[in-house]
């Protein structure tokens, strides 16, 4: 298959019920396949949305007229995955090796005895100017690696893969075309291979987009949330380039030349790379960020970040250990935030063993049980009530003094065929009374006498923190994201 042409129907780009993207595709069948009836035939594919994850020379990016800007350096790396035969004692540890005269190299142990080597091929200015990557062979990369590693020896019999990179630190200023054509990965950001960040950041790009796109296509979310993809991921890519430039300076000088600053940098880079340190917003999905709430400017109507001082709105929710109320099993919070496209409303009501706190929780749950509440308004009639927004409770009462039956029924729903759902209610470890593990409330900066509500997106980033009484805030927030299902059904009935 070969894509010949991409055309956009500009007049209908804002109507998300139509298919404004036309792809002309050529079907090419080799003669050796025998049946040539469809050879070299063409067809037109119409689609609502298109994702281009087609690399640094992205055809999709060129077709929609998006540019990529930045520096194409003269720094070249050979990369090889080999089974090394060596007397180097730290070959199964990630290493940064700096040779005073022969260049630099990094090693990363892999599976099945493999080790990945990043080898700087051109060290001096004249070598960089004259370097021809087309003439590089695996033997040249291995020889340079052995020279850098000297006096230890390095040989190999098996090479699984190898390539040559010229470092390009580039980033596109925009990751989408009219919220219809999206670009991800190397198609919109390129950098050096030194820290292995490319796959992580690229996967995070597509994950960020896919849950939003899935909800828009299903008709549960409003199309304008797609604009947050560019808002969130372009800034991450810009930060990636900045960190990569910093890393390349360490790499060229040798990390040992300034070990203290390198260790500080590596800590920041590791947090960024894992995604834990990435902070999104402000946008329609994250109306108030931690950065905003830290300023002296007037706070917006969604700002309740002080209720959970260590939960940073816009970042991933920190995960700590809690106890399943029914089973008494210790679980990580991340394990109950499954990656299945659902939003989570974390009800953190504090110590509901106290009558005042229990009353606050009961009043909130009465609102949830109302037929017009967001929980019912945005859930399709043929789906379970938790199929769009799942409610999970982590309370700070003593488990031995509180039964599940004491909680409002909506927090522990009953199914006539399956019984109670025992995996929605959890207990905080108050002062270590449940065992030697985290006090999640303390780690999150929560007041057990007040509690709060936390809205968590499908990608585990925190969208909103509010008081247990802030039902109007929740209604307003979800109202600007989701599509009322009655309206969607009316639209479907009106369609031919």
Coordinates of C-alpha atoms in Angstrom, one line a residue:
X1 CA 0.0 0.0 0.0
X2 CA 1.2 3.5 -0.8
X3 CA -0.5 6.7 0.1
X4 CA -0.5 9.0 -2.9
X5 CA -2.4 12.1 -1.8
X6 CA -4.1 13.7 1.2
X7 CA -6.9 16.2 0.7
X8 CA -8.8 18.2 3.3
X9 CA -12.3 19.5 2.9
X10 CA -11.8 22.9 4.5
X11 CA -15.4 23.8 4.4
X12 CA -16.4 21.0 6.7
X13 CA -13.4 20.8 9.1
X14 CA -15.5 22.1 12.0
X15 CA -18.4 19.7 11.6
X16 CA -17.3 16.6 13.4
X17 CA -20.1 14.5 12.0
X18 CA -18.6 14.5 8.5
X19 CA -15.5 12.9 7.0
X20 CA -13.4 15.7 5.6
X21 CA -10.1 13.9 5.1
X22 CA -9.6 12.1 1.8
X23 CA -6.6 9.7 1.3
X24 CA -5.8 8.4 -2.1
X25 CA -4.1 5.0 -1.7
X26 CA -2.4 2.8 -4.3
X27 CA -2.4 -0.9 -3.9
X28 CA 0.8 -2.4 -5.3
X29 CA 1.0 -6.2 -5.6
X30 CA 4.4 -7.8 -6.5
X31 CA 4.3 -10.1 -9.5
X32 CA 5.5 -13.0 -7.3
X33 CA 2.2 -12.9 -5.5
X34 CA 0.4 -14.4 -8.6
X35 CA -3.0 -12.7 -8.5
X36 CA -2.5 -9.3 -10.3
X37 CA -6.2 -8.4 -10.6
X38 CA -5.9 -5.6 -8.0
X39 CA -2.3 -4.7 -8.9
X40 CA -1.6 -0.9 -9.0
X41 CA -5.3 -0.1 -8.3
X42 CA -6.3 3.0 -6.4
X43 CA -9.0 3.8 -3.8
X44 CA -10.1 6.8 -1.8
X45 CA -10.4 6.4 1.9
X46 CA -12.5 9.0 3.8
X47 CA -11.9 9.5 7.5
X48 CA -12.8 11.9 10.3
X49 CA -9.4 12.0 11.9
X50 CA -5.8 11.1 10.8
X51 CA -2.7 10.4 12.9
X52 CA 0.7 10.8 11.3
X53 CA 3.3 8.9 13.3
X54 CA 5.6 8.5 10.3
X55 CA 9.0 9.6 11.5
X56 CA 11.3 12.5 11.1
X57 CA 10.7 12.8 7.4
X58 CA 6.9 12.7 8.0
X59 CA 4.9 12.6 4.7
X60 CA 1.8 13.5 6.7
X61 CA 3.4 16.6 8.1
X62 CA 4.5 17.8 4.7
X63 CA 1.0 17.2 3.2
X64 CA -0.7 19.5 5.8
X65 CA 2.0 22.2 5.5
X66 CA 3.4 22.0 9.0
X67 CA 7.1 22.9 9.5
X68 CA 9.6 21.5 11.9
X69 CA 12.2 24.0 13.3
X70 CA 15.5 23.6 15.1
X71 CA 19.1 22.6 14.7
X72 CA 20.5 19.8 12.6
X73 CA 23.8 19.3 14.3
X74 CA 27.0 17.7 13.0
X75 CA 27.2 15.3 15.9
X76 CA 26.9 11.7 14.7
X77 CA 26.3 8.5 16.7
X78 CA 26.6 4.9 15.8
X79 CA 24.0 2.7 17.6
X80 CA 24.3 -1.1 17.9
X81 CA 22.6 -3.9 19.8
X82 CA 25.2 -6.6 20.2
X83 CA 26.1 -9.5 22.5
X84 CA 29.4 -8.2 23.8
X85 CA 32.3 -10.4 24.5
X86 CA 34.3 -8.3 26.9
X87 CA 36.3 -8.1 30.2
X88 CA 34.7 -4.7 31.1
X89 CA 33.4 -5.3 34.6
X90 CA 30.3 -3.1 34.4
X91 CA 28.9 -4.2 31.0
X92 CA 25.6 -5.1 32.7
X93 CA 25.2 -1.7 34.2
X94 CA 24.2 1.5 32.3
X95 CA 27.4 3.5 31.8
X96 CA 28.5 6.8 30.4
X97 CA 32.2 6.4 29.3
X98 CA 34.2 9.4 28.4
X99 CA 37.6 9.0 26.7
X100 CA 39.9 12.0 26.8
X101 CA 41.1 11.5 23.2
X102 CA 38.8 9.0 21.5
X103 CA 35.3 10.2 22.2
X104 CA 32.4 9.1 24.3
X105 CA 30.0 6.1 24.6
X106 CA 27.0 5.1 26.5
X107 CA 25.9 1.5 27.3
X108 CA 22.4 0.2 28.2
X109 CA 21.9 -3.5 29.1
X110 CA 19.0 -5.1 27.3
X111 CA 17.3 -8.5 27.2
X112 CA 18.7 -11.8 25.9
X113 CA 22.3 -10.8 26.7
X114 CA 22.1 -7.8 24.4
X115 CA 23.7 -4.4 25.2
X116 CA 22.9 -1.2 23.4
X117 CA 25.9 1.0 22.6
X118 CA 25.6 4.7 21.6
X119 CA 29.0 5.6 20.2
X120 CA 30.0 9.1 19.2
X121 CA 31.6 8.7 15.8
X122 CA 33.0 12.1 15.0
X123 CA 34.9 14.0 17.8
X124 CA 36.9 16.8 16.2
X125 CA 35.5 19.8 14.2
X126 CA 37.2 18.6 11.0
X127 CA 35.8 15.1 11.4
X128 CA 32.3 16.4 11.8
X129 CA 32.5 18.6 8.7
X130 CA 33.8 15.7 6.5
X131 CA 31.8 12.9 8.0
X132 CA 29.7 10.8 5.6
X133 CA 27.1 8.7 7.4
X134 CA 26.4 6.6 4.3
X135 CA 29.9 5.1 4.5
X136 CA 29.5 3.9 8.1
X137 CA 29.5 0.2 8.8
X138 CA 28.8 -1.9 11.8
X139 CA 32.5 -2.8 11.9
X140 CA 33.4 0.9 12.1
X141 CA 31.0 1.4 15.0
X142 CA 32.4 -1.6 16.9
X143 CA 36.0 -0.6 16.3
X144 CA 35.3 2.9 17.7
X145 CA 33.5 1.4 20.7
X146 CA 36.5 -0.9 21.4
X147 CA 38.9 2.0 21.1
X148 CA 36.9 4.1 23.6
X149 CA 36.6 1.2 26.0
X150 CA 40.4 0.5 26.0
X151 CA 42.3 -0.9 27.9
X152 CA 39.4 -3.3 28.3
X153 CA 38.6 -5.5 25.3
X154 CA 35.4 -5.6 23.3
X155 CA 34.4 -8.0 20.6
X156 CA 31.1 -9.5 19.3
X157 CA 29.8 -12.4 17.2
X158 CA 26.1 -11.4 17.1
X159 CA 24.7 -8.0 16.2
X160 CA 20.9 -7.8 16.5
X161 CA 20.5 -4.3 15.0
X162 CA 22.6 -1.2 14.2
X163 CA 22.1 2.3 12.8
X164 CA 23.6 5.8 12.4
X165 CA 22.1 8.9 13.8
X166 CA 22.8 12.5 13.1
X167 CA 21.6 14.5 16.0
X168 CA 18.7 16.8 15.1
X169 CA 17.1 18.8 17.9
X170 CA 13.9 20.0 16.3
X171 CA 10.3 20.6 17.2
X172 CA 7.2 21.6 15.3
X173 CA 5.4 24.6 16.6
X174 CA 2.0 22.9 16.1
X175 CA 1.1 19.2 16.4
X176 CA -2.3 19.3 14.6
X177 CA -4.2 20.7 11.7
X178 CA -7.6 21.9 12.7
X179 CA -8.0 19.2 15.3
X180 CA -8.4 16.7 12.4
X181 CA -4.9 15.7 11.4
X182 CA -2.6 15.0 14.3
X183 CA 1.2 14.3 14.4
X184 CA 3.1 12.4 17.1
X185 CA 6.6 11.2 17.9
X186 CA 9.5 11.9 15.5
X187 CA 7.1 13.5 13.1
X188 CA 7.0 16.5 15.3
X189 CA 10.1 16.3 17.6
X190 CA 13.6 14.9 17.1
X191 CA 16.6 14.8 19.4
X192 CA 19.7 12.8 20.2
X193 CA 19.5 9.1 21.1
X194 CA 21.7 9.5 24.2
X195 CA 19.0 9.1 26.9
X196 CA 16.5 6.8 25.1
X197 CA 13.7 9.3 25.6
X198 CA 12.2 9.0 22.1
X199 CA 10.0 6.0 22.6
X200 CA 8.8 7.1 26.0
X201 CA 7.8 10.6 24.9
X202 CA 6.3 9.4 21.6
X203 CA 4.1 6.8 23.4
X204 CA 3.0 9.5 25.8
X205 CA 2.1 11.6 22.7
X206 CA -0.2 9.0 21.3
X207 CA -1.6 8.0 24.7
X208 CA -2.5 11.6 25.4
X209 CA -4.4 11.8 22.1
X210 CA -6.0 8.4 21.9
X211 CA -8.2 8.6 25.0
X212 CA -9.5 12.0 23.9
X213 CA -10.1 10.9 20.4
X214 CA -11.8 7.7 21.6
X215 CA -14.3 9.6 23.7
X216 CA -15.0 12.1 20.9
X217 CA -15.6 9.3 18.4
X218 CA -17.9 7.5 20.8
X219 CA -19.9 10.7 21.3
X220 CA -19.3 11.0 25.1
X221 CA -16.9 14.0 24.9
X222 CA -17.1 17.3 23.1
X223 CA -14.7 17.7 20.1
X224 CA -13.1 20.8 21.4
X225 CA -11.1 18.8 24.0
X226 CA -9.0 17.6 21.0
X227 CA -7.3 21.1 21.0
X228 CA -5.7 20.1 24.3
X229 CA -3.4 17.6 22.6
X230 CA -1.4 20.4 21.0
X231 CA -1.6 22.5 24.1
X232 CA -0.2 19.7 26.3
X233 CA 2.2 17.8 24.1
X234 CA 3.9 20.6 22.3
X235 CA 5.2 22.1 25.5
X236 CA 6.4 18.7 26.6
X237 CA 8.4 18.3 23.3
X238 CA 9.9 21.8 23.8
X239 CA 11.0 20.8 27.2
X240 CA 12.4 17.5 25.8
X241 CA 14.6 19.5 23.4
X242 CA 15.9 21.7 26.2
X243 CA 16.8 18.7 28.3
X244 CA 18.4 17.0 25.4
X245 CA 20.6 20.0 24.6
X246 CA 21.7 20.0 28.2
X247 CA 22.4 16.3 28.1
X248 CA 24.5 16.6 25.0
X249 CA 26.7 19.1 26.7
X250 CA 27.3 16.7 29.5
X251 CA 27.9 13.9 27.0
X252 CA 30.5 15.8 25.0
X253 CA 32.4 16.9 28.1
X254 CA 32.0 13.7 30.0
X255 CA 29.5 13.3 32.9
X256 CA 32.4 12.9 35.4
X257 CA 33.6 16.5 34.6
X258 CA 30.7 17.9 36.7
X259 CA 29.3 15.0 38.6
X260 CA 27.2 17.0 41.1
X261 CA 25.4 18.9 38.4
X262 CA 25.0 15.8 36.2
X263 CA 23.3 13.9 39.1
X264 CA 20.9 16.8 39.6
X265 CA 20.2 17.0 35.9
X266 CA 19.6 13.3 35.7
X267 CA 17.1 13.4 38.5
X268 CA 15.1 16.0 36.6
X269 CA 15.4 14.1 33.4
X270 CA 14.3 10.8 34.9
X271 CA 11.2 12.5 36.4
X272 CA 10.4 14.1 33.1
X273 CA 11.0 10.9 31.1
X274 CA 8.7 8.8 33.3
X275 CA 5.9 11.3 32.9
X276 CA 5.5 11.9 36.6
X277 CA 7.0 15.3 36.4
X278 CA 5.0 16.4 33.3
X279 CA 2.5 19.2 34.2
X280 CA -0.3 20.0 31.8
X281 CA -2.6 23.0 31.6
X282 CA -4.2 25.4 32.0
X283 CA -6.8 24.4 29.4
X284 CA -10.4 23.2 29.3
X285 CA -9.5 19.9 30.9
X286 CA -7.3 21.4 33.6
X287 CA -8.8 24.8 34.4
X288 CA -6.5 25.6 37.3
X289 CA -2.9 24.5 37.6
X290 CA -0.5 24.4 40.5
X291 CA 1.5 27.1 38.9
X292 CA -1.5 29.5 38.8
X293 CA -2.5 28.8 42.4
X294 CA 1.1 29.6 43.5
X295 CA 0.9 33.2 42.2
X296 CA -0.5 36.3 43.9
X297 CA -3.0 36.8 41.1
X298 CA -6.8 36.2 41.8
X299 CA -7.6 32.5 41.7
X300 CA -10.2 31.3 39.2
X301 CA -13.4 29.7 40.2
X302 CA -12.0 26.1 39.9
X303 CA -9.0 26.7 42.3
X304 CA -9.2 24.6 45.4
X305 CA -5.7 23.3 45.2
X306 CA -5.0 24.2 48.9
X307 CA -7.2 21.3 49.9
X308 CA -4.5 18.8 48.9
X309 CA -1.2 20.6 49.2
X310 CA 0.9 17.8 47.7
X311 CA -1.4 16.9 44.8
X312 CA -0.3 19.0 41.9
X313 CA -3.1 19.8 39.5
X314 CA -1.9 19.0 36.0
X315 CA 0.5 16.3 37.0
X316 CA -0.1 12.6 37.5
X317 CA -1.6 11.6 40.8
X318 CA 1.1 10.4 43.1
X319 CA 0.5 6.7 44.0
X320 CA 0.6 5.4 47.5
X321 CA -0.5 2.2 49.3
X322 CA -4.1 1.9 50.6
X323 CA -6.2 -0.9 52.0
X324 CA -9.2 -2.5 50.3
X325 CA -12.0 -2.1 52.8
X326 CA -13.7 -5.4 52.1
X327 CA -10.6 -7.6 51.5
X328 CA -8.0 -5.9 53.6
X329 CA -5.6 -6.2 50.8
X330 CA -2.9 -3.6 50.4
X331 CA -2.9 -2.1 46.9
X332 CA -1.2 0.8 45.1
X333 CA -3.6 3.6 44.0
X334 CA -2.3 3.3 40.4
X335 CA -3.5 -0.3 40.3
X336 CA -7.1 0.8 40.8
X337 CA -6.8 3.6 38.2
X338 CA -6.9 1.2 35.3
X339 CA -6.1 2.5 31.8
X340 CA -9.5 1.8 30.3
X341 CA -10.5 5.3 29.1
X342 CA -12.6 6.1 32.2
X343 CA -12.5 9.2 34.3
X344 CA -12.2 8.8 38.1
X345 CA -13.8 10.9 40.8
X346 CA -11.8 10.1 43.9
X347 CA -13.9 10.7 47.0
X348 CA -11.5 11.4 49.8
X349 CA -14.0 12.3 52.6
X350 CA -11.6 12.2 55.6
X351 CA -12.5 10.4 58.8
X352 CA -16.1 9.5 58.2
X353 CA -16.1 7.8 61.6
X354 CA -16.8 11.4 62.8
X355 CA -20.6 12.1 62.4
X356 CA -19.9 15.5 60.8
X357 CA -17.8 14.1 58.1
X358 CA -20.2 11.2 57.5
X359 CA -23.0 13.7 57.1
X360 CA -21.1 15.7 54.5
X361 CA -20.4 12.5 52.5
X362 CA -24.0 11.5 52.7
X363 CA -25.2 14.9 51.4
X364 CA -22.8 14.7 48.5
X365 CA -23.9 11.2 47.6
X366 CA -27.6 12.3 47.6
X367 CA -26.7 14.7 44.9
X368 CA -25.0 11.9 42.9
X369 CA -28.1 9.8 43.1
X370 CA -30.2 12.6 41.5
X371 CA -31.4 11.7 38.1
X372 CA -30.1 14.9 36.5
X373 CA -26.6 14.8 38.0
X374 CA -23.4 14.6 35.8
X375 CA -22.9 11.0 36.7
X376 CA -26.2 10.0 35.0
X377 CA -26.4 12.8 32.4
X378 CA -23.2 11.8 30.6
X379 CA -23.5 8.0 30.8
X380 CA -25.2 6.2 27.9
X381 CA -28.5 4.6 28.9
X382 CA -27.2 1.1 27.9
X383 CA -24.0 1.3 29.9
X384 CA -23.2 0.9 33.6
X385 CA -23.2 4.0 35.7
X386 CA -19.4 3.8 36.1
X387 CA -18.6 3.4 32.4
X388 CA -17.7 7.1 31.8
X389 CA -16.9 8.4 35.3
X390 CA -16.0 5.8 38.0
X391 CA -16.3 6.8 41.7
X392 CA -13.6 5.5 44.0
X393 CA -13.6 6.2 47.7
X394 CA -10.6 6.3 50.0
X395 CA -11.7 7.2 53.6
X396 CA -9.7 7.8 56.7
X397 CA -11.9 6.1 59.3
X398 CA -10.8 3.0 61.2
X399 CA -11.7 0.0 59.1
X400 CA -12.5 -2.0 62.2
X401 CA -15.1 0.5 63.3
X402 CA -16.9 1.0 60.0
X403 CA -18.8 -1.5 57.8
X404 CA -19.3 -1.1 54.1
X405 CA -23.0 -1.0 54.8
X406 CA -22.5 2.3 56.7
X407 CA -21.4 4.0 53.5
X408 CA -23.9 5.5 50.9
X409 CA -25.0 2.8 48.5
X410 CA -23.7 4.6 45.4
X411 CA -20.1 4.2 46.7
X412 CA -20.5 0.4 46.9
X413 CA -23.0 -0.3 44.1
X414 CA -25.1 -3.5 44.1
X415 CA -25.7 -5.6 41.0
X416 CA -28.5 -8.2 41.2
X417 CA -26.4 -10.8 39.3
X418 CA -23.0 -10.0 40.7
X419 CA -23.6 -8.6 44.1
X420 CA -21.7 -5.7 45.7
X421 CA -18.7 -4.2 44.0
X422 CA -16.2 -4.5 46.7
X423 CA -13.4 -2.9 44.7
X424 CA -14.5 0.7 44.9
X425 CA -13.9 1.5 48.6
X426 CA -10.5 1.8 50.2
X427 CA -9.1 2.8 53.6
X428 CA -6.2 5.1 54.4
X429 CA -3.5 3.9 56.7
X430 CA -3.9 6.3 59.6
X431 CA -0.7 6.6 61.6
X432 CA 0.3 3.1 60.6
X433 CA -2.6 1.3 62.3
X434 CA -3.1 -0.9 59.3
X435 CA 0.6 -1.9 58.8
X436 CA 3.9 -0.5 57.8
X437 CA 3.0 1.4 54.7
X438 CA 2.1 4.9 53.5
X439 CA -0.4 7.2 55.1
X440 CA -1.8 8.4 51.8
X441 CA -3.7 11.3 53.2
X442 CA -0.5 12.7 54.8
X443 CA 1.5 12.2 51.7
X444 CA -1.1 14.0 49.6
X445 CA -1.3 16.8 52.1
X446 CA -5.0 16.2 53.1
X447 CA -6.8 17.2 56.2
X448 CA -8.6 14.2 57.6
X449 CA -11.1 16.4 59.2
X450 CA -12.1 18.0 55.9
X451 CA -11.2 15.8 53.0
X452 CA -11.8 16.7 49.4
X453 CA -12.7 15.4 45.9
X454 CA -10.1 14.8 43.2
X455 CA -11.0 14.4 39.5
X456 CA -8.5 12.2 37.6
X457 CA -8.4 12.0 33.9
X458 CA -8.1 8.7 32.0
X459 CA -4.3 9.2 31.8
X460 CA -4.1 9.6 35.6
X461 CA -3.4 13.4 35.4
X462 CA -5.2 15.4 38.1
X463 CA -7.8 17.8 36.6
X464 CA -9.5 19.3 39.6
X465 CA -9.5 19.4 43.4
X466 CA -12.6 20.6 45.2
X467 CA -14.5 20.5 48.5
X468 CA -16.9 17.6 49.2
X469 CA -19.7 20.2 49.0
X470 CA -18.6 21.6 45.6
X471 CA -21.2 19.8 43.5
X472 CA -21.8 22.9 41.4
X473 CA -18.0 23.0 40.6
X474 CA -18.2 19.4 39.4
X475 CA -21.3 20.0 37.3
X476 CA -19.7 23.1 35.7
X477 CA -16.5 21.2 35.0
X478 CA -17.9 18.1 33.5
X479 CA -20.5 20.2 31.6
X480 CA -17.7 21.8 29.5
X481 CA -16.2 18.4 28.6
X482 CA -19.0 15.8 28.1
X483 CA -21.9 15.5 25.8
X484 CA -25.3 15.0 27.5
X485 CA -26.4 11.6 26.3
X486 CA -30.0 12.6 25.7
X487 CA -28.8 15.2 23.3
X488 CA -26.6 12.7 21.6
X489 CA -29.5 10.3 21.1
X490 CA -31.6 13.1 19.6
X491 CA -28.8 13.8 17.2
X492 CA -28.6 10.1 16.3
X493 CA -32.4 10.0 15.7
X494 CA -32.1 13.0 13.4
X495 CA -29.4 11.4 11.3
X496 CA -30.4 9.7 8.1

